Short mmCIF file of C-alpha atoms and ligand atoms in Angstrom, two decimals:
data_model
loop_
_atom_site.label_atom_id
_atom_site.label_comp_id
_atom_site.label_asym_id
_atom_site.label_seq_id
_atom_site.Cartn_x
_atom_site.Cartn_y
_atom_site.Cartn_z
CA MET A 1 -7.70 20.55 46.37
CA THR A 2 -4.92 23.19 44.06
CA THR A 3 -7.60 25.40 42.53
CA THR A 4 -5.89 26.73 39.59
CA PRO A 5 -6.44 24.47 36.42
CA VAL A 6 -3.27 23.13 34.83
CA ASN A 7 -3.53 23.91 31.17
CA VAL A 8 -3.32 20.65 29.37
CA THR A 9 -2.52 21.34 25.34
CA VAL A 10 -3.18 17.95 23.59
CA THR A 11 -2.65 18.30 19.41
CA GLY A 12 -4.27 15.26 17.69
CA ALA A 13 -7.12 15.46 19.89
CA ALA A 14 -9.59 13.92 17.22
CA GLY A 15 -7.54 10.88 16.38
CA GLN A 16 -7.68 7.73 18.02
CA ILE A 17 -5.03 8.09 20.66
CA GLY A 18 -6.48 11.44 21.43
CA TYR A 19 -9.66 9.78 21.80
CA ALA A 20 -8.31 7.43 24.56
CA LEU A 21 -6.50 10.32 26.29
CA LEU A 22 -8.33 12.88 26.82
CA PHE A 23 -11.07 11.09 28.98
CA ARG A 24 -8.23 10.29 31.41
CA ILE A 25 -6.78 12.95 31.93
CA ALA A 26 -10.02 14.84 32.37
CA SER A 27 -10.63 12.34 35.05
CA GLY A 28 -7.86 13.18 37.27
CA GLN A 29 -5.76 10.05 36.46
CA LEU A 30 -2.58 12.22 34.35
CA LEU A 31 -2.25 14.79 37.47
CA GLY A 32 -3.38 13.23 40.15
CA PRO A 33 -7.10 13.70 41.92
CA ASP A 34 -6.17 17.63 43.35
CA THR A 35 -5.17 18.81 40.28
CA PRO A 36 -8.36 20.28 38.04
CA VAL A 37 -7.15 20.74 34.43
CA SER A 38 -8.02 22.79 31.63
CA LEU A 39 -7.81 21.38 28.30
CA ARG A 40 -6.66 22.75 25.38
CA LEU A 41 -7.21 20.60 21.78
CA LEU A 42 -4.95 21.73 19.36
CA GLU A 43 -6.42 19.95 15.61
CA ILE A 44 -6.04 20.47 12.07
CA PRO A 45 -8.54 22.39 10.69
CA GLN A 46 -10.36 19.24 9.45
CA GLY A 47 -10.20 17.86 12.94
CA VAL A 48 -11.95 20.73 14.36
CA LYS A 49 -15.54 19.36 14.10
CA ALA A 50 -14.69 15.86 15.12
CA ALA A 51 -12.62 17.83 18.35
CA GLU A 52 -15.76 19.50 18.88
CA GLY A 53 -17.48 16.12 19.30
CA THR A 54 -15.25 14.53 21.76
CA ALA A 55 -15.33 18.02 23.70
CA MET A 56 -19.24 17.22 23.88
CA GLU A 57 -18.71 13.98 25.26
CA LEU A 58 -16.21 15.40 27.84
CA ASP A 59 -19.10 17.40 28.97
CA ASP A 60 -21.35 14.87 29.27
CA CYS A 61 -19.04 12.98 31.55
CA ALA A 62 -19.30 15.87 34.08
CA PHE A 63 -15.88 15.42 35.42
CA PRO A 64 -15.50 17.24 38.53
CA LEU A 65 -11.85 18.39 37.37
CA LEU A 66 -12.19 19.26 33.91
CA ALA A 67 -12.34 23.24 34.33
CA GLY A 68 -12.48 23.76 31.02
CA ILE A 69 -12.09 22.61 27.22
CA ASP A 70 -10.77 25.03 23.90
CA ILE A 71 -10.62 24.08 20.55
CA PHE A 72 -7.86 25.61 18.44
CA ASP A 73 -6.53 25.11 14.90
CA ASP A 74 -3.52 27.33 15.42
CA ALA A 75 -0.58 26.25 17.40
CA ARG A 76 0.03 29.56 18.96
CA GLN A 77 -3.60 29.68 20.31
CA GLY A 78 -3.19 25.74 21.86
CA PHE A 79 0.22 26.07 23.19
CA ASP A 80 -0.47 29.78 24.94
CA GLY A 81 -0.04 29.12 28.50
CA ALA A 82 0.66 25.62 28.51
CA ASN A 83 1.94 23.90 31.57
CA VAL A 84 2.03 20.15 30.15
CA ALA A 85 1.98 19.87 26.41
CA LEU A 86 1.16 16.71 24.64
CA LEU A 87 2.41 15.77 20.64
CA VAL A 88 0.32 13.59 19.53
CA GLY A 89 -0.51 14.60 16.11
CA ALA A 90 0.67 13.32 13.27
CA ARG A 91 0.14 10.82 10.65
CA PRO A 92 0.83 7.18 11.74
CA ARG A 93 2.23 4.39 10.23
CA SER A 94 -0.10 2.15 8.02
CA LYS A 95 1.29 -1.78 7.35
CA GLY A 96 4.87 -2.10 6.13
CA MET A 97 6.41 0.85 7.12
CA GLU A 98 8.58 1.94 9.11
CA ARG A 99 8.31 4.66 12.18
CA GLY A 100 11.48 6.46 10.42
CA ASP A 101 9.26 6.57 6.84
CA LEU A 102 7.06 9.30 8.59
CA LEU A 103 10.14 11.69 9.17
CA GLU A 104 9.41 13.61 6.06
CA ALA A 105 5.56 13.24 6.33
CA ASN A 106 5.58 14.75 10.28
CA GLY A 107 8.54 16.80 10.64
CA GLY A 108 7.07 19.58 9.44
CA ILE A 109 4.61 19.46 12.16
CA PHE A 110 7.29 19.82 14.77
CA GLY A 111 9.12 23.19 13.81
CA PRO A 112 6.19 25.27 14.14
CA GLN A 113 4.71 23.28 17.59
CA GLY A 114 8.29 24.15 19.09
CA GLU A 115 8.34 27.66 17.78
CA ALA A 116 4.65 28.15 19.42
CA ILE A 117 5.98 26.22 22.50
CA ASN A 118 8.46 28.59 22.82
CA ALA A 119 6.39 31.89 22.03
CA GLY A 120 3.80 31.01 24.29
CA ALA A 121 3.43 28.27 26.82
CA ALA A 122 4.06 28.53 30.93
CA ASP A 123 7.53 28.78 31.69
CA ASP A 124 6.98 25.49 33.47
CA VAL A 125 6.43 23.82 30.32
CA LYS A 126 6.55 19.95 29.69
CA VAL A 127 6.90 18.34 26.56
CA LEU A 128 5.84 14.64 25.99
CA VAL A 129 5.75 13.67 22.06
CA VAL A 130 3.93 11.22 20.71
CA GLY A 131 3.96 11.55 17.28
CA ASN A 132 5.85 9.24 15.32
CA PRO A 133 9.20 8.89 14.48
CA ALA A 134 8.71 10.56 18.75
CA ASN A 135 12.56 11.39 19.48
CA THR A 136 13.30 12.82 16.23
CA ASN A 137 10.34 14.99 15.89
CA ALA A 138 11.05 15.68 19.80
CA LEU A 139 14.23 17.01 18.46
CA ILE A 140 12.81 19.26 16.04
CA ALA A 141 10.58 20.80 18.24
CA GLN A 142 12.98 21.57 21.08
CA ARG A 143 15.63 22.67 18.62
CA HIS A 144 12.73 25.50 17.80
CA ALA A 145 12.34 26.53 21.22
CA PRO A 146 15.38 28.15 22.05
CA ASP A 147 14.01 29.44 25.31
CA VAL A 148 12.65 26.67 26.99
CA PRO A 149 15.40 24.51 28.51
CA ALA A 150 15.85 21.24 26.38
CA GLU A 151 14.97 19.19 29.37
CA ARG A 152 11.42 19.74 28.90
CA PHE A 153 11.41 17.90 25.59
CA THR A 154 10.85 14.11 26.25
CA ALA A 155 9.97 11.56 23.26
CA MET A 156 7.64 8.07 24.44
CA THR A 157 9.56 5.06 25.18
CA ARG A 158 7.03 3.99 27.95
CA LEU A 159 4.97 2.16 25.74
CA ASP A 160 7.84 0.09 24.78
CA HIS A 161 9.11 -0.31 28.42
CA ASN A 162 5.02 -1.24 29.86
CA ARG A 163 5.46 -4.00 26.58
CA ALA A 164 8.26 -5.38 28.03
CA LEU A 165 7.01 -5.98 31.51
CA HIS A 166 4.23 -7.54 30.15
CA GLN A 167 6.59 -10.02 28.57
CA LEU A 168 8.93 -10.60 31.13
CA ALA A 169 6.44 -10.95 33.86
CA THR A 170 4.65 -13.71 31.80
CA LYS A 171 7.77 -15.44 30.74
CA ALA A 172 8.27 -15.23 34.42
CA GLY A 173 4.85 -16.37 35.64
CA VAL A 174 4.84 -13.35 37.97
CA ALA A 175 2.68 -9.96 38.47
CA VAL A 176 3.90 -7.30 36.47
CA ASN A 177 4.14 -4.99 39.84
CA GLU A 178 7.02 -7.53 40.80
CA VAL A 179 9.32 -6.82 37.72
CA GLU A 180 11.78 -3.67 38.25
CA ARG A 181 15.08 -2.13 36.68
CA LEU A 182 14.32 -2.44 33.03
CA THR A 183 15.31 -0.62 30.82
CA ILE A 184 14.39 0.62 27.22
CA TRP A 185 17.61 2.52 25.01
CA GLY A 186 17.75 4.27 22.20
CA ASN A 187 15.20 5.25 19.22
CA HIS A 188 11.76 4.26 19.73
CA SER A 189 12.06 2.07 16.33
CA ALA A 190 12.60 -1.24 15.52
CA THR A 191 16.02 -1.00 16.65
CA GLN A 192 15.35 -0.37 20.41
CA TYR A 193 17.16 -1.82 23.15
CA PRO A 194 14.79 -3.70 25.46
CA ASP A 195 17.63 -4.53 28.39
CA ILE A 196 16.82 -6.78 31.53
CA PHE A 197 20.43 -7.21 32.44
CA HIS A 198 19.76 -5.04 35.82
CA ALA A 199 16.21 -6.31 36.21
CA ARG A 200 14.91 -8.06 38.92
CA VAL A 201 12.15 -10.82 39.20
CA GLY A 202 10.45 -11.09 42.31
CA GLY A 203 13.16 -9.95 44.08
CA ARG A 204 15.91 -12.05 41.79
CA ALA A 205 17.81 -11.11 38.66
CA ALA A 206 15.93 -11.58 35.44
CA THR A 207 19.02 -13.05 34.10
CA ASP A 208 18.42 -15.97 36.58
CA VAL A 209 14.90 -16.70 35.51
CA VAL A 210 14.94 -16.33 32.02
CA ASP A 211 17.81 -18.00 29.43
CA GLU A 212 19.71 -16.24 26.79
CA ALA A 213 18.08 -17.94 23.96
CA TRP A 214 14.60 -16.16 24.98
CA LEU A 215 15.71 -12.77 25.34
CA GLU A 216 17.59 -12.61 21.98
CA SER A 217 15.17 -14.86 19.75
CA GLU A 218 11.91 -13.83 22.00
CA PHE A 219 11.89 -10.86 24.11
CA ILE A 220 13.75 -8.58 22.48
CA PRO A 221 12.19 -8.94 19.27
CA THR A 222 8.57 -9.40 20.21
CA VAL A 223 8.96 -5.77 22.53
CA ALA A 224 10.69 -4.16 19.24
CA LYS A 225 8.03 -5.18 16.44
CA ARG A 226 5.24 -5.36 18.81
CA GLY A 227 3.74 -1.56 16.99
CA ALA A 228 3.87 -3.52 13.92
CA ALA A 229 2.24 -6.78 15.30
CA ILE A 230 -0.45 -4.43 16.45
CA ILE A 231 -0.84 -2.85 13.44
CA GLU A 232 -1.20 -6.57 11.78
CA ALA A 233 -3.97 -7.39 13.94
CA ARG A 234 -6.06 -4.43 14.34
CA GLY A 235 -5.58 -2.92 11.05
CA LEU A 236 -4.70 0.38 12.86
CA SER A 237 -1.64 1.67 15.09
CA SER A 238 -2.01 0.67 19.06
CA ALA A 239 -4.09 3.96 20.46
CA ALA A 240 -5.23 3.04 23.90
CA SER A 241 -2.13 1.51 24.89
CA ALA A 242 -0.39 4.05 23.67
CA ALA A 243 -2.89 6.56 25.46
CA ASN A 244 -1.79 4.91 28.85
CA ALA A 245 2.08 4.99 28.12
CA ALA A 246 1.46 8.96 28.06
CA ILE A 247 -0.61 9.13 31.10
CA ASP A 248 1.96 6.79 33.07
CA HIS A 249 4.68 9.28 31.48
CA VAL A 250 3.59 12.70 32.54
CA HIS A 251 2.31 11.15 36.01
CA ASP A 252 5.61 9.94 36.52
CA TRP A 253 7.51 13.86 35.45
CA VAL A 254 4.92 15.58 37.66
CA THR A 255 4.41 13.35 40.63
CA GLY A 256 7.82 11.54 40.98
CA THR A 257 8.83 7.80 40.19
CA GLN A 258 8.90 5.65 43.28
CA GLY A 259 12.24 4.18 45.08
CA GLU A 260 15.22 3.11 43.66
CA GLY A 261 13.51 1.37 40.62
CA TRP A 262 13.04 2.99 37.37
CA THR A 263 10.90 3.69 34.00
CA SER A 264 12.41 4.48 30.76
CA ALA A 265 12.04 7.80 28.93
CA ALA A 266 13.78 9.33 26.02
CA ILE A 267 14.91 12.93 27.42
CA VAL A 268 18.04 15.04 25.86
CA SER A 269 21.39 13.11 26.46
CA ASP A 270 23.88 14.48 28.54
CA GLY A 271 26.81 12.54 27.02
CA SER A 272 25.77 9.61 29.53
CA TYR A 273 26.54 5.73 28.62
CA GLY A 274 27.85 7.46 25.63
CA VAL A 275 25.25 8.84 23.74
CA PRO A 276 26.21 12.03 21.72
CA GLU A 277 24.98 14.99 23.87
CA GLY A 278 21.69 16.67 22.55
CA LEU A 279 19.90 13.31 21.05
CA ILE A 280 16.96 12.69 22.53
CA SER A 281 17.07 8.72 23.45
CA SER A 282 15.71 6.56 25.56
CA PHE A 283 17.60 5.76 29.18
CA PRO A 284 16.48 4.37 32.61
CA VAL A 285 15.67 7.46 34.71
CA ARG A 286 13.89 8.22 37.53
CA ALA A 287 11.76 11.14 38.35
CA ARG A 288 12.29 13.53 41.01
CA ASP A 289 10.79 17.31 41.59
CA GLY A 290 9.53 17.51 38.30
CA ARG A 291 12.73 16.61 36.89
CA TRP A 292 14.18 12.96 34.76
CA GLU A 293 17.41 11.83 35.72
CA ILE A 294 19.48 9.51 34.05
CA VAL A 295 20.03 6.52 36.57
CA GLN A 296 24.05 6.35 36.70
CA GLY A 297 26.15 4.29 36.93
CA LEU A 298 24.94 0.85 35.57
CA GLU A 299 27.42 -1.67 33.84
CA VAL A 300 26.87 -2.08 29.96
CA ASN A 301 27.95 -5.47 28.80
CA ASP A 302 29.17 -6.04 25.32
CA PHE A 303 25.87 -7.30 24.42
CA SER A 304 24.13 -4.25 25.80
CA ARG A 305 26.82 -1.83 24.17
CA ALA A 306 26.02 -3.04 20.82
CA LYS A 307 22.66 -2.95 20.84
CA ILE A 308 22.49 0.97 22.48
CA ASP A 309 25.32 1.60 20.05
CA ALA A 310 23.08 0.32 17.06
CA SER A 311 20.17 2.37 18.03
CA VAL A 312 21.89 5.57 18.78
CA ALA A 313 23.57 5.47 15.26
CA GLU A 314 20.06 5.42 14.04
CA LEU A 315 18.92 8.60 16.04
CA VAL A 316 22.48 10.07 14.83
CA GLU A 317 20.81 9.14 10.76
CA GLU A 318 17.75 10.56 11.80
CA ARG A 319 19.21 13.87 12.92
CA ASP A 320 21.14 13.84 9.99
CA ALA A 321 18.33 13.55 7.51
CA VAL A 322 15.82 16.44 9.58
CA GLN A 323 19.51 18.42 8.95
CA GLN A 324 19.50 17.78 5.20
CA LEU A 325 15.63 18.35 5.24
CA GLY A 326 16.20 21.72 6.68
CA LEU A 327 13.98 20.52 9.62
CA VAL A 328 15.97 21.24 12.57
N1 LIG B 1 5.30 6.98 20.31
C1 LIG B 1 4.78 5.67 20.60
O1 LIG B 1 5.10 4.63 21.29
C2 LIG B 1 3.63 5.79 19.60
C3 LIG B 1 3.51 6.84 19.27
N2 LIG B 1 2.16 6.98 18.11
C4 LIG B 1 2.05 7.62 17.09
O2 LIG B 1 1.20 9.05 17.71
C5 LIG B 1 0.50 9.58 16.38
C6 LIG B 1 -0.90 9.69 16.17
O3 LIG B 1 -1.30 8.21 16.09
P1 LIG B 1 -3.14 8.36 16.06
O4 LIG B 1 -3.65 8.76 17.18
O5 LIG B 1 -3.32 6.64 15.96
O6 LIG B 1 -3.42 8.72 14.71
P2 LIG B 1 -4.65 9.34 13.83
O7 LIG B 1 -4.71 9.67 12.60
O8 LIG B 1 -5.42 8.50 14.83
O9 LIG B 1 -4.64 10.92 14.70
C7 LIG B 1 -3.95 12.07 14.78
C8 LIG B 1 -4.51 13.13 14.24
O10 LIG B 1 -3.65 14.10 14.51
C9 LIG B 1 -4.45 15.34 13.53
N3 LIG B 1 -3.06 16.19 13.64
C10 LIG B 1 -2.33 16.22 12.10
N4 LIG B 1 -1.46 16.91 12.14
C11 LIG B 1 -1.60 17.97 12.95
C12 LIG B 1 -0.69 18.96 13.32
N5 LIG B 1 -0.01 19.70 12.87
N6 LIG B 1 -1.33 19.40 14.68
C13 LIG B 1 -2.66 19.11 15.08
N7 LIG B 1 -3.17 17.63 15.13
C14 LIG B 1 -2.84 17.23 13.68
C15 LIG B 1 -5.15 14.54 12.79
O11 LIG B 1 -5.86 15.59 12.03
C16 LIG B 1 -5.43 13.52 13.49
O12 LIG B 1 -6.75 13.74 14.08
C17 LIG B 1 1.11 8.59 15.15
O13 LIG B 1 2.39 9.47 14.42
C18 LIG B 1 1.58 7.22 15.10
O14 LIG B 1 2.48 6.67 14.96
C19 LIG B 1 1.45 5.68 18.25
C20 LIG B 1 1.33 4.89 19.12
C21 LIG B 1 2.40 4.46 20.25
O1 LIG B 2 4.50 1.13 15.76
C1 LIG B 2 3.64 2.12 15.64
O2 LIG B 2 3.47 2.80 14.42
C2 LIG B 2 3.11 2.86 16.63
C3 LIG B 2 3.65 3.18 17.46
O3 LIG B 2 4.76 3.26 18.00
C4 LIG B 2 3.77 1.67 18.80
O4 LIG B 2 3.04 1.07 18.44
O5 LIG B 2 4.93 1.50 19.31
#
């Protein structure tokens, strides 16, 4: 067992995702059963008392891997020494809003947090942005952290990926672990493109198992609009599934993805697949030695090209909007 605890900073610790996330991190599901963790919870002043309550409950679980909990309302302190930073704290959308509507409300949070990461996080810091609009918030944070390698800033599309796995597996009548090589491209928004053209279902090409009409009229809209459907049903945005996806993303990043399959994550584009360099866009990715790599060489047909381009165009618009707001 490693003895030095890994510092995990979680922002928005008193929120609904925070509540679903912290117990799983403390139990070892984020970094594995041999790695002790020290939690650093960052909240706004009004959230500190509730975060203290959550910390009391974490204590009461007597998790063997939980080496300590500290609570902050100051970003510089919260990110000091952070090895893993989960940027969850932000306002969620409510019924009728698109995630992009949160740009102005939430964008202002991520510049100062990027600066704080730049100032004091550990040299190996890995950042996952969950707060919406996640891709562009990650871009804002990254641009405020010039001394941290850009590739350490990522945004979460793993929830979309997991949603897509479930939808395709259910349609094909197989277990989720029989579905592989799905990809979420682009933005974590209704323009995202869940791509099954390279996917395998029980060893067969997914396109041989499901028809194109289902793909276009059911699968893509169901996955892309699932967040809104959850809000409609629960009256609140998804929380436990979002926390689960954050665990999956960081666990894979740290411990590596298995074999030749892949997952999806929004990472800084190197220009692959025509996505402008520097945008934080979702790609098919594998994790090796603590780094995400974009899966190369996939053929992109005309249908996919148009969908990827549309989502990337939205990312460009969001980037331009935050530039105009002076956030980057
Ligand atoms: N990328 C994804 O797949 C998903 C993203 N989300 C997003 O995650 C974010 C959080 O969602 P919930 O936990 O449901 O919201 P919530 O409202 O329950 O909790 C947010 C928490 O963040 C705190 N907070 C606000 N500003 C902060 C700051 N500057 N520093 C630290 N903490 C701060 C609030 O006090 C609150 O406790 C939302 O933006 C939501 O849209 C939600 C689901 C999936
Ligand atoms: O839809 C929302 O606002 C919350 C979210 O990002 C999701 O559930 O994918």
